[in-house]
CSV table of C-alpha atoms in Angstrom, one decimal:
chain,number,residue,atom,x,y,z
A,1232,UNK,CA,0.1,-0.3,0.0
A,1233,UNK,CA,1.5,3.2,-1.4
A,1234,UNK,CA,1.5,6.2,1.7
A,1235,UNK,CA,0.5,9.3,-0.4
A,1236,UNK,CA,-1.4,12.4,0.8
A,1237,UNK,CA,-4.5,11.2,2.2
A,1238,UNK,CA,-7.3,11.0,-0.1
A,1239,UNK,CA,-10.3,9.0,-0.8
A,1240,UNK,CA,-9.4,6.2,-1.9
A,1241,UNK,CA,-7.6,5.4,1.3
A,1242,UNK,CA,-9.9,6.0,3.2
A,1243,UNK,CA,-11.7,3.0,1.3
A,1244,UNK,CA,-8.7,1.0,1.9
A,1245,UNK,CA,-8.6,2.1,5.8
A,1246,UNK,CA,-12.3,1.2,6.3
A,1247,UNK,CA,-11.5,-2.5,4.7
A,1248,UNK,CA,-8.9,-3.3,6.5
A,1249,UNK,CA,-11.0,-2.1,9.8
A,1250,UNK,CA,-13.7,-4.1,8.4
A,1251,UNK,CA,-11.6,-7.0,8.0
A,1252,UNK,CA,-10.0,-6.6,11.3
A,1253,UNK,CA,-13.3,-6.9,13.4
A,1254,UNK,CA,-14.9,-9.9,11.1
A,1255,UNK,CA,-11.9,-11.2,12.7
A,1256,UNK,CA,-13.0,-10.4,16.0
A,1257,UNK,CA,-16.4,-11.5,15.7
A,1258,UNK,CA,-15.5,-15.1,14.8
A,1259,UNK,CA,-13.4,-15.3,17.8
A,1260,UNK,CA,-16.8,-13.7,20.0
A,1261,UNK,CA,-18.5,-16.5,17.9
A,1262,UNK,CA,-16.1,-19.2,19.0
A,1263,UNK,CA,-15.6,-18.2,22.6
A,1264,UNK,CA,-19.5,-18.4,22.8
A,1265,UNK,CA,-19.8,-21.9,21.4
A,1266,UNK,CA,-17.7,-23.3,23.6
A,1267,UNK,CA,-19.9,-21.4,26.3
A,1268,UNK,CA,-19.9,-25.4,27.8
A,1269,UNK,CA,-16.5,-27.0,27.1
A,1270,UNK,CA,-15.0,-27.7,30.2
A,1271,UNK,CA,-11.5,-26.1,30.7
A,1272,UNK,CA,-12.0,-23.5,28.0
A,1273,UNK,CA,-10.4,-20.6,28.1
A,1274,UNK,CA,-11.5,-17.8,25.9
A,1275,UNK,CA,-10.1,-16.1,23.4
A,1276,UNK,CA,-9.6,-12.2,23.6
A,1277,UNK,CA,-9.1,-10.2,20.4
A,1278,UNK,CA,-6.4,-7.0,20.2
A,1279,UNK,CA,-7.2,-4.9,18.0
A,1280,UNK,CA,-3.5,-3.4,16.9
A,1281,UNK,CA,-3.3,0.2,16.1
A,1282,UNK,CA,-2.4,0.2,12.4
A,1283,UNK,CA,-0.1,3.5,12.6
A,1284,UNK,CA,2.3,1.8,15.4
A,1285,UNK,CA,2.3,-1.3,12.9
A,1286,UNK,CA,3.5,1.0,9.8
A,1287,UNK,CA,5.9,3.7,12.0
A,1288,UNK,CA,7.5,0.0,12.9
A,1289,UNK,CA,7.5,-1.2,8.9
A,1290,UNK,CA,8.6,3.1,7.5
A,1291,UNK,CA,10.6,4.0,9.7
A,1292,UNK,CA,12.6,5.7,7.0
A,1293,UNK,CA,10.0,6.8,4.8
A,1294,UNK,CA,9.6,10.9,4.0
A,1295,UNK,CA,5.5,11.2,3.4
A,1296,UNK,CA,3.3,11.9,5.8
A,1297,UNK,CA,1.9,9.1,8.0
A,1298,UNK,CA,-1.2,8.7,8.4
A,1299,UNK,CA,-3.1,7.8,11.4
A,1300,UNK,CA,-5.6,5.6,12.1
A,1301,UNK,CA,-7.6,3.0,14.4
A,1302,UNK,CA,-7.0,-0.2,13.4
A,1303,UNK,CA,-5.0,-2.6,10.8
A,1304,UNK,CA,-5.5,-6.2,12.2
A,1305,UNK,CA,-6.5,-8.6,14.8
A,1306,UNK,CA,-4.9,-11.1,16.8
A,1307,UNK,CA,-6.4,-13.1,19.7
A,1308,UNK,CA,-4.2,-14.3,23.4
A,1309,UNK,CA,-5.8,-16.7,25.8
A,1310,UNK,CA,-7.3,-15.0,28.6
A,1311,UNK,CA,-6.3,-17.1,31.0
A,1312,UNK,CA,-8.9,-16.4,34.3
A,1313,UNK,CA,-9.6,-19.2,35.9
A,1314,UNK,CA,-13.4,-20.9,35.6
A,1315,UNK,CA,-16.0,-21.6,38.0
A,1316,UNK,CA,-15.7,-25.2,39.8
A,1317,UNK,CA,-18.9,-27.2,38.8
A,1318,UNK,CA,-19.9,-30.5,40.9
A,1319,UNK,CA,-19.9,-33.4,38.5
A,1320,UNK,CA,-20.5,-36.1,40.7
A,1321,UNK,CA,-17.9,-38.6,38.0
A,1322,UNK,CA,-14.7,-39.8,40.7
A,1323,UNK,CA,-12.4,-39.1,37.6
A,1324,UNK,CA,-13.2,-35.6,37.7
A,1325,UNK,CA,-10.8,-32.9,39.1
A,1326,UNK,CA,-10.7,-29.5,39.2
A,1327,UNK,CA,-7.6,-27.9,40.0
A,1328,UNK,CA,-8.7,-24.5,43.3
A,1329,UNK,CA,-6.0,-22.3,42.5
A,1330,UNK,CA,-2.1,-22.5,40.6
A,1331,UNK,CA,-1.2,-25.5,38.9
A,1332,UNK,CA,-1.8,-27.1,35.6
A,1333,UNK,CA,-1.7,-31.1,34.8
A,1334,UNK,CA,1.6,-32.5,33.2
A,1335,UNK,CA,0.3,-34.1,29.9
A,1336,UNK,CA,2.1,-36.5,27.9
A,1337,UNK,CA,0.9,-35.0,24.8
A,1338,UNK,CA,1.4,-36.7,20.6
A,1339,UNK,CA,4.0,-34.2,20.2
A,1340,UNK,CA,6.3,-33.7,23.5
A,1341,UNK,CA,4.6,-32.6,27.6
A,1342,UNK,CA,1.8,-30.2,27.8
A,1343,UNK,CA,-0.4,-28.4,30.3
A,1344,UNK,CA,-3.8,-28.7,30.7
A,1345,UNK,CA,-6.9,-27.5,33.5
A,1346,UNK,CA,-9.1,-30.1,32.1
A,1347,UNK,CA,-8.8,-32.8,33.8
A,1348,UNK,CA,-12.0,-34.9,32.7
A,1349,UNK,CA,-9.8,-38.2,33.1
A,1350,UNK,CA,-10.8,-41.4,32.0
A,1351,UNK,CA,-8.9,-44.9,31.7
A,1352,UNK,CA,-7.1,-46.4,28.3
A,1353,UNK,CA,-7.0,-49.9,27.6
A,1354,UNK,CA,-3.8,-49.9,28.8
A,1355,UNK,CA,-5.2,-49.2,32.5
A,1356,UNK,CA,-3.4,-45.8,31.9
A,1357,UNK,CA,-4.8,-42.5,33.2
A,1358,UNK,CA,-5.3,-40.5,30.3
A,1359,UNK,CA,-7.0,-37.3,29.3
A,1360,UNK,CA,-10.1,-37.3,27.9
A,1361,UNK,CA,-8.7,-37.6,24.2
A,1362,UNK,CA,-6.2,-40.7,25.5
A,1363,UNK,CA,-2.8,-38.6,26.3
A,1364,UNK,CA,-1.8,-40.1,29.4
A,1365,UNK,CA,-1.6,-37.9,32.3
A,1366,UNK,CA,1.9,-37.2,34.1
A,1367,UNK,CA,2.6,-38.3,37.8
A,1368,UNK,CA,5.8,-37.5,39.6
A,1369,UNK,CA,6.9,-41.2,38.3
A,1370,UNK,CA,5.5,-41.1,35.2
A,1371,UNK,CA,3.0,-42.2,33.7
A,1372,UNK,CA,-0.2,-43.8,36.1
A,1373,UNK,CA,-0.8,-47.4,35.3
A,1374,UNK,CA,-3.8,-49.4,37.1
A,1375,UNK,CA,-3.4,-53.0,37.7
A,1376,UNK,CA,-6.2,-54.8,38.1
A,1377,UNK,CA,-9.9,-53.6,38.3
A,1378,UNK,CA,-10.5,-51.9,41.6
A,1379,UNK,CA,-11.4,-48.2,40.6
A,1380,UNK,CA,-8.8,-45.7,40.5
A,1381,UNK,CA,-10.1,-42.8,42.6
A,1382,UNK,CA,-8.0,-39.3,43.3
A,1383,UNK,CA,-7.7,-37.9,46.7
A,1384,UNK,CA,-7.5,-34.0,47.3
A,1385,UNK,CA,-4.0,-33.6,47.5
A,1386,UNK,CA,-3.5,-35.6,43.8
A,1387,UNK,CA,-2.8,-38.9,45.0
A,1388,UNK,CA,-4.3,-41.8,42.7
A,1389,UNK,CA,-5.2,-44.6,44.3
A,1390,UNK,CA,-6.8,-47.8,43.3
A,1391,UNK,CA,-8.6,-49.2,46.2
A,1392,UNK,CA,-5.8,-48.5,49.3
A,1393,UNK,CA,-3.2,-49.2,46.9
A,1394,UNK,CA,-1.2,-45.5,46.0
A,1395,UNK,CA,-0.1,-45.6,42.5
A,1396,UNK,CA,1.5,-41.8,42.2
A,1397,UNK,CA,1.2,-39.2,43.0
A,1398,UNK,CA,-0.7,-36.5,40.2
A,1399,UNK,CA,2.0,-33.9,38.8
A,1400,UNK,CA,1.0,-30.0,38.7
A,1401,UNK,CA,3.7,-27.7,37.9
A,1402,UNK,CA,3.7,-24.3,37.5
A,1403,UNK,CA,4.0,-21.9,35.0
A,1404,UNK,CA,5.3,-18.8,36.6
A,1405,UNK,CA,2.7,-15.4,35.5
A,1406,UNK,CA,4.6,-14.1,32.9
A,1407,UNK,CA,4.7,-17.8,30.5
A,1408,UNK,CA,4.9,-17.1,27.1
A,1409,UNK,CA,2.1,-20.2,26.1
A,1410,UNK,CA,1.5,-21.7,22.6
A,1411,UNK,CA,-2.0,-23.2,22.3
A,1412,UNK,CA,-1.8,-26.4,21.1
A,1413,UNK,CA,-6.1,-27.0,20.8
A,1414,UNK,CA,-8.3,-28.8,22.8
A,1415,UNK,CA,-7.3,-27.5,26.4
A,1416,UNK,CA,-3.8,-28.8,25.7
A,1417,UNK,CA,-1.1,-25.5,25.9
A,1418,UNK,CA,2.1,-25.8,25.3
A,1419,UNK,CA,5.1,-23.4,26.9
A,1420,UNK,CA,9.1,-23.0,26.4
A,1421,UNK,CA,9.7,-21.5,29.8
A,1422,UNK,CA,10.9,-23.6,32.8
A,1423,UNK,CA,8.1,-25.7,34.6
A,1424,UNK,CA,7.9,-25.9,38.4
A,1425,UNK,CA,6.1,-28.4,40.5
A,1426,UNK,CA,4.2,-27.6,42.9
A,1427,UNK,CA,5.4,-28.6,46.9
A,1428,UNK,CA,2.6,-31.3,48.4
A,1429,UNK,CA,1.0,-28.9,50.3
A,1430,UNK,CA,-0.1,-26.1,47.5
A,1431,UNK,CA,-1.7,-29.1,45.4
A,1432,UNK,CA,-5.6,-28.3,46.0
A,1433,UNK,CA,-7.9,-30.7,44.2
A,1434,UNK,CA,-11.7,-31.3,44.1
A,1435,UNK,CA,-12.9,-34.4,43.1
A,1436,UNK,CA,-16.2,-34.6,41.0
A,1437,UNK,CA,-15.8,-31.5,39.6
A,1438,UNK,CA,-14.6,-30.1,36.8
A,1439,UNK,CA,-13.6,-26.4,35.5
A,1440,UNK,CA,-15.7,-24.9,33.6
A,1441,UNK,CA,-15.0,-22.4,30.3
A,1442,UNK,CA,-14.1,-19.1,31.5
A,1443,UNK,CA,-16.1,-17.8,28.3
A,1444,UNK,CA,-18.8,-14.7,30.5
A,1445,UNK,CA,-21.6,-15.0,27.7
A,1446,UNK,CA,-23.0,-11.6,28.8
A,1447,UNK,CA,-20.0,-9.9,27.5
A,1448,UNK,CA,-19.0,-11.6,24.8
A,1449,UNK,CA,-22.3,-11.3,23.8
A,1450,UNK,CA,-22.2,-7.3,24.6
A,1451,UNK,CA,-18.5,-7.4,22.5
A,1452,UNK,CA,-20.2,-9.3,19.4
A,1453,UNK,CA,-22.9,-6.0,19.3
A,1454,UNK,CA,-20.0,-4.0,19.4
A,1455,UNK,CA,-18.1,-5.2,16.7
A,1456,UNK,CA,-20.8,-5.3,14.3
A,1457,UNK,CA,-21.4,-1.4,14.7
A,1458,UNK,CA,-17.9,-1.2,14.8
A,1459,UNK,CA,-18.7,-3.1,11.5
A,1460,UNK,CA,-21.7,-1.0,10.3
A,1461,UNK,CA,-19.4,2.6,11.2
A,1462,UNK,CA,-16.8,1.5,8.6
A,1463,UNK,CA,-19.1,0.3,6.0
A,1464,UNK,CA,-20.3,3.3,6.0
A,1465,UNK,CA,-17.7,5.0,5.7
A,1466,UNK,CA,-16.7,3.2,2.7
A,1467,UNK,CA,-20.1,3.6,1.3
A,1468,UNK,CA,-19.9,7.5,2.0
A,1469,UNK,CA,-16.8,7.5,-0.1
A,1470,UNK,CA,-18.0,5.6,-2.7
A,1471,UNK,CA,-20.7,8.3,-3.2
A,1472,UNK,CA,-18.4,10.6,-2.5
A,1473,UNK,CA,-16.0,9.8,-5.4
A,1474,UNK,CA,-19.2,8.4,-7.7
A,1475,UNK,CA,-19.7,13.0,-7.2
A,1476,UNK,CA,-16.9,13.6,-8.3
A,1477,UNK,CA,-16.1,11.7,-11.3
A,1478,UNK,CA,-19.7,13.0,-12.9
A,1479,UNK,CA,-19.4,16.4,-11.5
A,1480,UNK,CA,-15.8,16.6,-13.0
A,1481,UNK,CA,-16.8,14.9,-16.2
A,1482,UNK,CA,-19.3,17.2,-16.5
A,1483,UNK,CA,-16.8,20.1,-17.3
B,1251,UNK,CA,-14.5,-16.3,4.0
B,1252,UNK,CA,-16.4,-15.7,7.0
B,1253,UNK,CA,-15.6,-18.0,10.0
B,1254,UNK,CA,-18.2,-17.0,12.6
B,1255,UNK,CA,-21.3,-18.5,10.6
B,1256,UNK,CA,-19.5,-22.0,10.1
B,1257,UNK,CA,-17.9,-21.9,13.9
B,1258,UNK,CA,-21.8,-20.4,14.3
B,1259,UNK,CA,-22.9,-24.2,13.1
B,1260,UNK,CA,-20.6,-25.9,14.9
B,1261,UNK,CA,-21.8,-24.7,17.8
B,1262,UNK,CA,-25.6,-25.5,16.8
B,1263,UNK,CA,-24.7,-28.7,15.6
B,1264,UNK,CA,-23.0,-29.8,19.5
B,1265,UNK,CA,-25.9,-28.3,21.3
B,1266,UNK,CA,-28.7,-30.1,18.9
B,1267,UNK,CA,-27.1,-33.9,19.7
B,1268,UNK,CA,-26.5,-31.7,23.4
B,1269,UNK,CA,-30.1,-32.0,23.7
B,1270,UNK,CA,-31.0,-35.0,22.1
B,1271,UNK,CA,-28.7,-37.0,25.0
B,1272,UNK,CA,-30.7,-34.5,27.5
B,1273,UNK,CA,-34.1,-36.0,26.5
B,1274,UNK,CA,-32.8,-39.9,26.0
B,1275,UNK,CA,-32.0,-38.9,29.5
B,1276,UNK,CA,-35.2,-37.8,30.6
B,1277,UNK,CA,-37.2,-40.4,28.8
B,1278,UNK,CA,-35.3,-43.4,30.9
B,1279,UNK,CA,-35.4,-41.6,34.1
B,1280,UNK,CA,-37.9,-44.3,35.1
B,1281,UNK,CA,-36.4,-47.2,33.2
B,1282,UNK,CA,-35.2,-49.6,36.0
B,1283,UNK,CA,-30.6,-50.1,35.6
B,1284,UNK,CA,-30.5,-46.9,33.3
B,1285,UNK,CA,-27.5,-45.4,33.5
B,1286,UNK,CA,-27.5,-41.7,32.4
B,1287,UNK,CA,-25.5,-40.8,28.8
B,1288,UNK,CA,-23.0,-37.5,29.4
B,1289,UNK,CA,-21.4,-36.1,26.7
B,1290,UNK,CA,-18.0,-34.6,26.3
B,1291,UNK,CA,-17.4,-31.2,24.3
B,1292,UNK,CA,-14.3,-30.2,22.8
B,1293,UNK,CA,-13.0,-27.2,21.5
B,1294,UNK,CA,-12.3,-27.5,17.4
B,1295,UNK,CA,-8.9,-27.8,15.5
B,1296,UNK,CA,-7.3,-24.0,15.2
B,1297,UNK,CA,-5.8,-22.9,11.9
B,1298,UNK,CA,-3.4,-19.9,11.6
B,1299,UNK,CA,-4.1,-16.5,10.9
B,1300,UNK,CA,-2.6,-15.5,6.7
B,1301,UNK,CA,1.1,-14.4,7.4
B,1302,UNK,CA,0.7,-10.8,7.7
B,1303,UNK,CA,2.9,-8.8,5.1
B,1304,UNK,CA,3.3,-5.5,6.0
B,1305,UNK,CA,4.8,-6.5,9.3
B,1306,UNK,CA,6.4,-9.3,9.7
B,1307,UNK,CA,7.7,-9.3,13.3
B,1308,UNK,CA,4.2,-9.8,14.4
B,1309,UNK,CA,3.7,-13.1,15.1
B,1310,UNK,CA,0.4,-15.1,13.7
B,1311,UNK,CA,-2.1,-16.0,15.9
B,1312,UNK,CA,-4.1,-19.2,16.1
B,1313,UNK,CA,-8.4,-19.0,15.4
B,1314,UNK,CA,-11.0,-21.5,17.1
B,1315,UNK,CA,-13.0,-23.4,14.5
B,1316,UNK,CA,-15.6,-24.2,16.9
B,1317,UNK,CA,-16.8,-26.9,19.1
B,1318,UNK,CA,-17.8,-30.3,18.6
B,1319,UNK,CA,-19.4,-33.1,20.6
B,1320,UNK,CA,-16.1,-35.8,20.9
B,1321,UNK,CA,-18.0,-38.1,22.4
B,1322,UNK,CA,-20.8,-39.6,24.3
B,1323,UNK,CA,-20.5,-41.6,27.1
B,1324,UNK,CA,-22.4,-43.2,30.2
B,1325,UNK,CA,-21.9,-42.3,33.8
B,1326,UNK,CA,-21.9,-45.7,35.6
B,1327,UNK,CA,-22.9,-43.6,38.7
B,1328,UNK,CA,-25.1,-46.1,40.7
B,1329,UNK,CA,-28.5,-45.4,41.2
B,1330,UNK,CA,-30.9,-46.1,44.5
B,1331,UNK,CA,-31.8,-49.5,45.4
B,1332,UNK,CA,-35.7,-49.7,45.9
B,1333,UNK,CA,-37.4,-52.5,47.5
B,1334,UNK,CA,-40.1,-53.8,44.9
B,1335,UNK,CA,-40.2,-57.8,48.0
B,1336,UNK,CA,-40.3,-59.6,44.8
B,1337,UNK,CA,-38.4,-62.8,45.2
B,1338,UNK,CA,-37.5,-62.2,41.2
B,1339,UNK,CA,-36.1,-58.9,41.9
B,1340,UNK,CA,-31.9,-58.7,41.6
B,1341,UNK,CA,-30.2,-55.5,41.7
B,1342,UNK,CA,-26.3,-55.3,42.8
B,1343,UNK,CA,-25.1,-53.1,45.4
B,1344,UNK,CA,-21.5,-51.8,44.7
B,1345,UNK,CA,-19.9,-52.2,41.4
B,1346,UNK,CA,-20.2,-54.5,39.0
B,1347,UNK,CA,-22.2,-56.4,36.0
B,1348,UNK,CA,-23.8,-60.4,35.6
B,1349,UNK,CA,-23.0,-61.8,32.7
B,1350,UNK,CA,-25.9,-63.2,30.3
B,1351,UNK,CA,-25.5,-65.3,27.0
B,1352,UNK,CA,-27.0,-63.6,24.2
B,1353,UNK,CA,-29.2,-65.7,21.6
B,1354,UNK,CA,-26.2,-65.3,19.4
B,1355,UNK,CA,-23.3,-67.1,21.7
B,1356,UNK,CA,-22.0,-63.6,22.8
B,1357,UNK,CA,-21.1,-62.3,25.6
B,1358,UNK,CA,-23.1,-59.0,27.4
B,1359,UNK,CA,-23.4,-57.8,31.3
B,1360,UNK,CA,-25.7,-56.4,33.3
B,1361,UNK,CA,-26.9,-54.6,36.6
B,1362,UNK,CA,-29.3,-56.8,37.3
B,1363,UNK,CA,-32.7,-56.7,37.5
B,1364,UNK,CA,-35.8,-58.4,37.3
B,1365,UNK,CA,-35.8,-62.4,36.7
B,1366,UNK,CA,-37.9,-65.0,35.2
B,1367,UNK,CA,-37.4,-68.7,35.1
B,1368,UNK,CA,-37.4,-69.7,30.9
B,1369,UNK,CA,-39.2,-72.3,29.8
B,1370,UNK,CA,-36.3,-74.9,30.2
B,1371,UNK,CA,-35.8,-73.7,33.8
B,1372,UNK,CA,-32.9,-71.9,33.3
B,1373,UNK,CA,-32.8,-68.5,35.4
B,1374,UNK,CA,-32.6,-65.6,32.5
B,1375,UNK,CA,-33.7,-61.7,32.2
B,1376,UNK,CA,-37.0,-60.9,31.8
B,1377,UNK,CA,-35.8,-60.6,28.1
B,1378,UNK,CA,-35.1,-64.9,28.3
B,1379,UNK,CA,-31.2,-64.1,28.3
B,1380,UNK,CA,-29.7,-66.4,30.8
B,1381,UNK,CA,-27.7,-65.8,32.8
B,1382,UNK,CA,-24.1,-67.4,32.9
B,1383,UNK,CA,-23.6,-70.4,34.3
B,1384,UNK,CA,-27.1,-72.0,33.3
B,1385,UNK,CA,-28.8,-72.1,36.9
B,1386,UNK,CA,-31.2,-74.6,36.5
B,1387,UNK,CA,-34.5,-74.0,38.7
B,1388,UNK,CA,-36.3,-77.4,39.3
B,1389,UNK,CA,-40.0,-77.6,38.2
B,1390,UNK,CA,-42.3,-76.3,41.6
B,1391,UNK,CA,-39.5,-75.1,43.2
B,1392,UNK,CA,-40.3,-72.9,45.7
B,1393,UNK,CA,-38.1,-69.4,47.7
B,1394,UNK,CA,-35.8,-69.2,45.1
B,1395,UNK,CA,-33.4,-67.6,47.2
B,1396,UNK,CA,-30.2,-65.2,46.0
B,1397,UNK,CA,-27.6,-64.7,48.8
B,1398,UNK,CA,-25.4,-61.3,48.7
B,1399,UNK,CA,-22.7,-63.2,47.6
B,1400,UNK,CA,-24.4,-64.9,44.2
B,1401,UNK,CA,-25.4,-68.4,45.9
B,1402,UNK,CA,-28.9,-69.2,44.5
B,1403,UNK,CA,-30.5,-71.9,46.5
B,1404,UNK,CA,-35.0,-73.0,46.6
B,1405,UNK,CA,-36.7,-75.4,48.3
B,1406,UNK,CA,-37.9,-78.3,46.4
B,1407,UNK,CA,-40.6,-79.1,48.5
B,1408,UNK,CA,-42.6,-77.3,50.9
B,1409,UNK,CA,-40.5,-78.1,54.1
B,1410,UNK,CA,-37.6,-79.4,52.8
B,1411,UNK,CA,-34.4,-78.3,53.2
B,1412,UNK,CA,-32.9,-75.6,50.2
B,1413,UNK,CA,-30.5,-77.1,47.6
B,1414,UNK,CA,-28.0,-75.4,46.3
B,1415,UNK,CA,-28.8,-74.8,43.2
B,1416,UNK,CA,-25.6,-72.4,41.8
B,1417,UNK,CA,-23.4,-69.2,42.1
B,1418,UNK,CA,-24.0,-65.6,40.0
B,1419,UNK,CA,-20.4,-64.2,39.7
B,1420,UNK,CA,-19.7,-60.3,39.8
B,1421,UNK,CA,-17.7,-58.8,37.0
B,1422,UNK,CA,-15.8,-56.0,37.2
B,1423,UNK,CA,-13.8,-53.5,34.3
B,1424,UNK,CA,-11.0,-51.8,34.8
B,1425,UNK,CA,-12.8,-48.8,32.6
B,1426,UNK,CA,-16.5,-49.6,33.1
B,1427,UNK,CA,-17.4,-46.3,31.6
B,1428,UNK,CA,-16.1,-48.2,28.2
B,1429,UNK,CA,-19.0,-50.3,28.2
B,1430,UNK,CA,-21.1,-50.1,25.0
B,1431,UNK,CA,-24.5,-50.2,26.0
B,1432,UNK,CA,-26.6,-52.4,23.4
B,1433,UNK,CA,-30.2,-51.6,24.3
B,1434,UNK,CA,-32.6,-53.1,27.0
B,1435,UNK,CA,-30.1,-51.8,30.2
B,1436,UNK,CA,-27.2,-54.4,28.7
B,1437,UNK,CA,-23.7,-53.8,27.8
B,1438,UNK,CA,-20.7,-55.5,25.6
B,1439,UNK,CA,-17.5,-55.6,26.8
B,1440,UNK,CA,-14.6,-53.3,24.5
B,1441,UNK,CA,-11.5,-52.3,24.2
B,1442,UNK,CA,-11.7,-49.7,26.0
B,1443,UNK,CA,-13.4,-51.4,29.1
B,1444,UNK,CA,-10.8,-53.8,29.2
B,1445,UNK,CA,-12.0,-57.5,30.0
B,1446,UNK,CA,-14.0,-58.8,32.3
B,1447,UNK,CA,-13.3,-59.9,35.3
B,1448,UNK,CA,-15.3,-62.7,36.7
B,1449,UNK,CA,-15.2,-62.8,40.8
B,1450,UNK,CA,-16.8,-63.8,44.3
B,1451,UNK,CA,-19.1,-61.1,44.9
B,1452,UNK,CA,-17.7,-58.7,48.1
B,1453,UNK,CA,-14.8,-59.2,47.3
B,1454,UNK,CA,-11.7,-57.0,45.7
B,1455,UNK,CA,-14.6,-54.6,45.3
B,1456,UNK,CA,-16.9,-56.7,43.5
B,1457,UNK,CA,-20.4,-55.3,44.7
B,1458,UNK,CA,-23.1,-58.2,46.3
B,1459,UNK,CA,-27.1,-58.8,45.6
B,1460,UNK,CA,-29.9,-57.7,47.1
B,1461,UNK,CA,-32.7,-60.1,46.0
B,1462,UNK,CA,-36.1,-58.1,46.6
B,1463,UNK,CA,-34.5,-55.0,45.5
B,1464,UNK,CA,-34.3,-53.1,41.9
B,1465,UNK,CA,-31.9,-50.6,40.3
B,1466,UNK,CA,-33.5,-47.4,39.1
B,1467,UNK,CA,-32.0,-45.1,37.0
B,1468,UNK,CA,-29.5,-43.3,37.8
B,1469,UNK,CA,-31.2,-39.7,36.0
B,1470,UNK,CA,-30.9,-37.1,38.3
B,1471,UNK,CA,-34.0,-35.3,36.9
B,1472,UNK,CA,-32.8,-31.8,38.3
B,1473,UNK,CA,-29.0,-32.1,36.8
B,1474,UNK,CA,-30.9,-32.9,33.4
B,1475,UNK,CA,-33.3,-30.1,33.1
B,1476,UNK,CA,-30.9,-27.7,33.9
B,1477,UNK,CA,-28.7,-29.2,31.2
B,1478,UNK,CA,-31.9,-28.7,28.9
B,1479,UNK,CA,-31.8,-25.1,29.7
B,1480,UNK,CA,-28.1,-24.6,28.9
B,1481,UNK,CA,-27.9,-26.2,25.9
B,1482,UNK,CA,-31.4,-24.6,25.0
B,1483,UNK,CA,-29.8,-20.9,25.4
B,1484,UNK,CA,-26.1,-22.2,24.3
B,1485,UNK,CA,-28.3,-23.0,21.1
B,1486,UNK,CA,-30.1,-19.6,20.7
B,1487,UNK,CA,-26.5,-17.9,21.3
B,1488,UNK,CA,-25.1,-19.8,18.5
B,1489,UNK,CA,-27.8,-19.2,16.5
B,1490,UNK,CA,-27.3,-14.9,17.4
B,1491,UNK,CA,-23.6,-15.6,15.8
B,1492,UNK,CA,-24.8,-17.1,13.0
B,1493,UNK,CA,-27.0,-13.9,12.7
B,1494,UNK,CA,-24.5,-11.3,13.5
B,1495,UNK,CA,-22.3,-13.3,10.4
B,1496,UNK,CA,-25.4,-12.7,8.4
B,1497,UNK,CA,-26.0,-9.2,9.0
B,1498,UNK,CA,-22.0,-8.5,8.3
B,1499,UNK,CA,-22.4,-10.7,4.9
B,1500,UNK,CA,-25.3,-8.5,4.1
B,1501,UNK,CA,-23.3,-5.1,4.5
B,1502,UNK,CA,-20.7,-6.3,2.6
B,1503,UNK,CA,-22.8,-7.0,-0.3
B,1504,UNK,CA,-25.2,-3.2,-0.1
B,1505,UNK,CA,-20.9,-1.7,0.2
B,1506,UNK,CA,-22.0,-0.9,-3.9
B,1507,UNK,CA,-25.4,0.0,-4.2
B,1508,UNK,CA,-27.2,-1.0,-7.5
């Protein structure tokens, strides 16, 4: 996009960038709203990046004057706020109270999750709802025999009276950069410090719900829609004034 | 293309399936031995946004593609045991199931129910599937008793001594939720549930038999009604997202008049 003196065509292009950004924002709100019932879901928060700052970074040595415009592109980051803890009554459902995430052996390495609806796979291992093994302090947790598994408040996984292992919960730190691996799993490049035994507080028979606030999300949806509408009016009006200019100039 | 519309569609599909599951639970709220179904929601795979060609320094971000129900499983939480005083009503108190033989010779499992003595005298379920062990009840036998440990006895004469006719075993599974329901309160073992481990009732965590009792459905009406309301609201929210996406597309279409 060339930066020349501001004109009407630029107005259309700029509004177009904003409209694309809001369209993505709508998809993000939609994603959040349909995942109201997904346990452990962390809402996506759209970030509308100021176009001026992006441009200033890219075109540092341009002699032409910069145009100041509201937004250009959007990105979405995860809001790690804890969701409500809801009762399910299922023995292998666990919710973490306070800090800490479960460590999971995913297909391509270690991942972390807050979603605790665990089950047992055909090899008797404690696994996530997708079948990835849940890590204990001594690695994978495997049951033998048919006594049902149960998990205690401080993370001990027992089969009857026998202690199999203790769940490994880690603290990723407040400033950890998390990479989304989908289905409630996250990867972290930073350090993962295991929680001390006394710090582990779980609630069995409960699950952490989605942290999406339906009312807030609907309001954001409505706001996004109206802002999109406003920009589409900018495009329409620019188009009309261009049409008038061409006609009038053509009449000469 | 407008992804919000497709995301909304996944939401509607998932909540519709949720409502169907809840409806099935509600219609079976008084079916003896019924185990309620539960759904598991999951967010759908993520796609990266197109590479930002203006500013290479900014990382691409990932957007979601909606929601899905990745499985519907049974909750084997025990239902309440209700006294019926019918001698052939057998409930299992605690964990485990009883093995039955299907007409094609394969194995299925049940949590008990109303038993009957088949035409051939074999102790069977009310649908006529014989219990494993082929316990033969002699004609004219009275006071058929199933003890807590599975011993089946009966009296052949009015004042005679009870005669031991056989034993019923309790089968346990590594992952009882992995059992496949085949209707009529019967279940089949799968790779996920693991193989059946037969055992003596009352030992190693196996449940015991309670004669004269029926296990009622483990459907909790209050929970299911709440689920139904939540599913309806979530469905209408997905519809709102679809409507918003539709409005956006309509505005785009009307950018140029004529």
